[in-house]
Every structure is written in C-alpha cells, then in structure tokens.
JSON list of C-alpha atoms in Angstrom, two decimals:
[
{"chain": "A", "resi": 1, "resn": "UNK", "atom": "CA", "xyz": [0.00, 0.00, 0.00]},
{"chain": "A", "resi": 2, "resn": "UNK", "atom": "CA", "xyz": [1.67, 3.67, -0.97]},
{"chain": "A", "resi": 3, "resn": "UNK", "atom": "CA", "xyz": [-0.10, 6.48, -0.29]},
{"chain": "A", "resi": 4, "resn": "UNK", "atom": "CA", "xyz": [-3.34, 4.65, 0.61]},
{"chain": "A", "resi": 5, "resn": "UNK", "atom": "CA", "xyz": [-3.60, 3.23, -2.27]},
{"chain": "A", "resi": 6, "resn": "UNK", "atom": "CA", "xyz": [-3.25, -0.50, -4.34]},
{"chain": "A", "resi": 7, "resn": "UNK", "atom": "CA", "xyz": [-0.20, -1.11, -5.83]},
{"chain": "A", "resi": 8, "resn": "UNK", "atom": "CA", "xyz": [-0.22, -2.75, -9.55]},
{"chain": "A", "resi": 9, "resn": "UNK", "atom": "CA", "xyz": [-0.13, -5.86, -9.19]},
{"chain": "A", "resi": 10, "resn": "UNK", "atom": "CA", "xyz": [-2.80, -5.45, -6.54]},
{"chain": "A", "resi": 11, "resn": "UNK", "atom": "CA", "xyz": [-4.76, -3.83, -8.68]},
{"chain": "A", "resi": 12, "resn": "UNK", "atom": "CA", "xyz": [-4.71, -6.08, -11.61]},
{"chain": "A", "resi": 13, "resn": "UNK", "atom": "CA", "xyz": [-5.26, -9.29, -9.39]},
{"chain": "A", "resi": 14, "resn": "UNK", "atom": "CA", "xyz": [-8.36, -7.46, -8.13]},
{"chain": "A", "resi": 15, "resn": "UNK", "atom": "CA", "xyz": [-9.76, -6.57, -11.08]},
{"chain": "A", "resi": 16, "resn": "UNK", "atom": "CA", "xyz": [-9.34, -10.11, -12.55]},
{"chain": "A", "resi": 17, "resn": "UNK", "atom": "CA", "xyz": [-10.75, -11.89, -9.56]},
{"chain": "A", "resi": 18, "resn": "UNK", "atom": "CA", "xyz": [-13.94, -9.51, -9.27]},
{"chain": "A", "resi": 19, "resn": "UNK", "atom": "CA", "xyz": [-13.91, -9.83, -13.22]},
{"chain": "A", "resi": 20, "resn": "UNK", "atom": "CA", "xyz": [-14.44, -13.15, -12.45]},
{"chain": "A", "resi": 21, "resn": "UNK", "atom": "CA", "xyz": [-16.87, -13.44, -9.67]},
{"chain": "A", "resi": 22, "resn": "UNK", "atom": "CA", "xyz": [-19.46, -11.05, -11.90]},
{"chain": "A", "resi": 23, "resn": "UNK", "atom": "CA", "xyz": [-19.19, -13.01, -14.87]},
{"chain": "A", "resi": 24, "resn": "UNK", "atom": "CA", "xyz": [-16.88, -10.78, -16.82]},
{"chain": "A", "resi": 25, "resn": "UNK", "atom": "CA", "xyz": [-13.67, -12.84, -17.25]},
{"chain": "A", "resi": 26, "resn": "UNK", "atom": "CA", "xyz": [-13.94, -16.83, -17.95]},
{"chain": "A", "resi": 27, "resn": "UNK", "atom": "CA", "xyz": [-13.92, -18.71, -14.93]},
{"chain": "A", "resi": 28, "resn": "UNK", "atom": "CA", "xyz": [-11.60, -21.90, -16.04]},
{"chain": "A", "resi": 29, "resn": "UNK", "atom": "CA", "xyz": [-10.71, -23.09, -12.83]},
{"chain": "A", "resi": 30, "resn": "UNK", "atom": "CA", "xyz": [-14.26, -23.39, -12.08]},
{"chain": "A", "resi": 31, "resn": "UNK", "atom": "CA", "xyz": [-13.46, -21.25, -8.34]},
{"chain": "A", "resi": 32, "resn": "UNK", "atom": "CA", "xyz": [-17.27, -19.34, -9.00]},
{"chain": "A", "resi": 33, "resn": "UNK", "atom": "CA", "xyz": [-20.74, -21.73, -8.06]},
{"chain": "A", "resi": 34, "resn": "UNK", "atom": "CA", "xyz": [-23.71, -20.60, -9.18]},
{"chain": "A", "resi": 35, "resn": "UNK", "atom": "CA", "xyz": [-27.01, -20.74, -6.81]},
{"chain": "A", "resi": 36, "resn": "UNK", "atom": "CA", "xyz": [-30.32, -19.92, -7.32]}
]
C-alpha cells in the first residue's frame, strides 16, 4: 500500500478476480458456483 492506495499488481489481481466473480472474465478453474 503507498499512499493509501493499491499497488499494480494489486490492482490487476483485483480486477481479474472480481472480473471473475461477476461473470466478466472466464472462470476456467471453475473457483465461481452458481445458486439460485
């Protein structure tokens, strides 16, 4: 964290992982389940 903030790589594996958890990016590990 500098200055409050995310670093880059931080950043990037944050915006991949939420990517993934709304449906954005493929999941092709299979890490999100579906219910409902």
């Amino acid at each position: 964290c500098k200055d409050g903030k995310a670093g880059k790589y931080s950043t990037m594996l944050y915006k991949k992982l939420y990517g993934i958890q709304i449906g954005d990016e493929p999941d092709t590990h299979n890490w999100v389940t579906v219910i409902g």
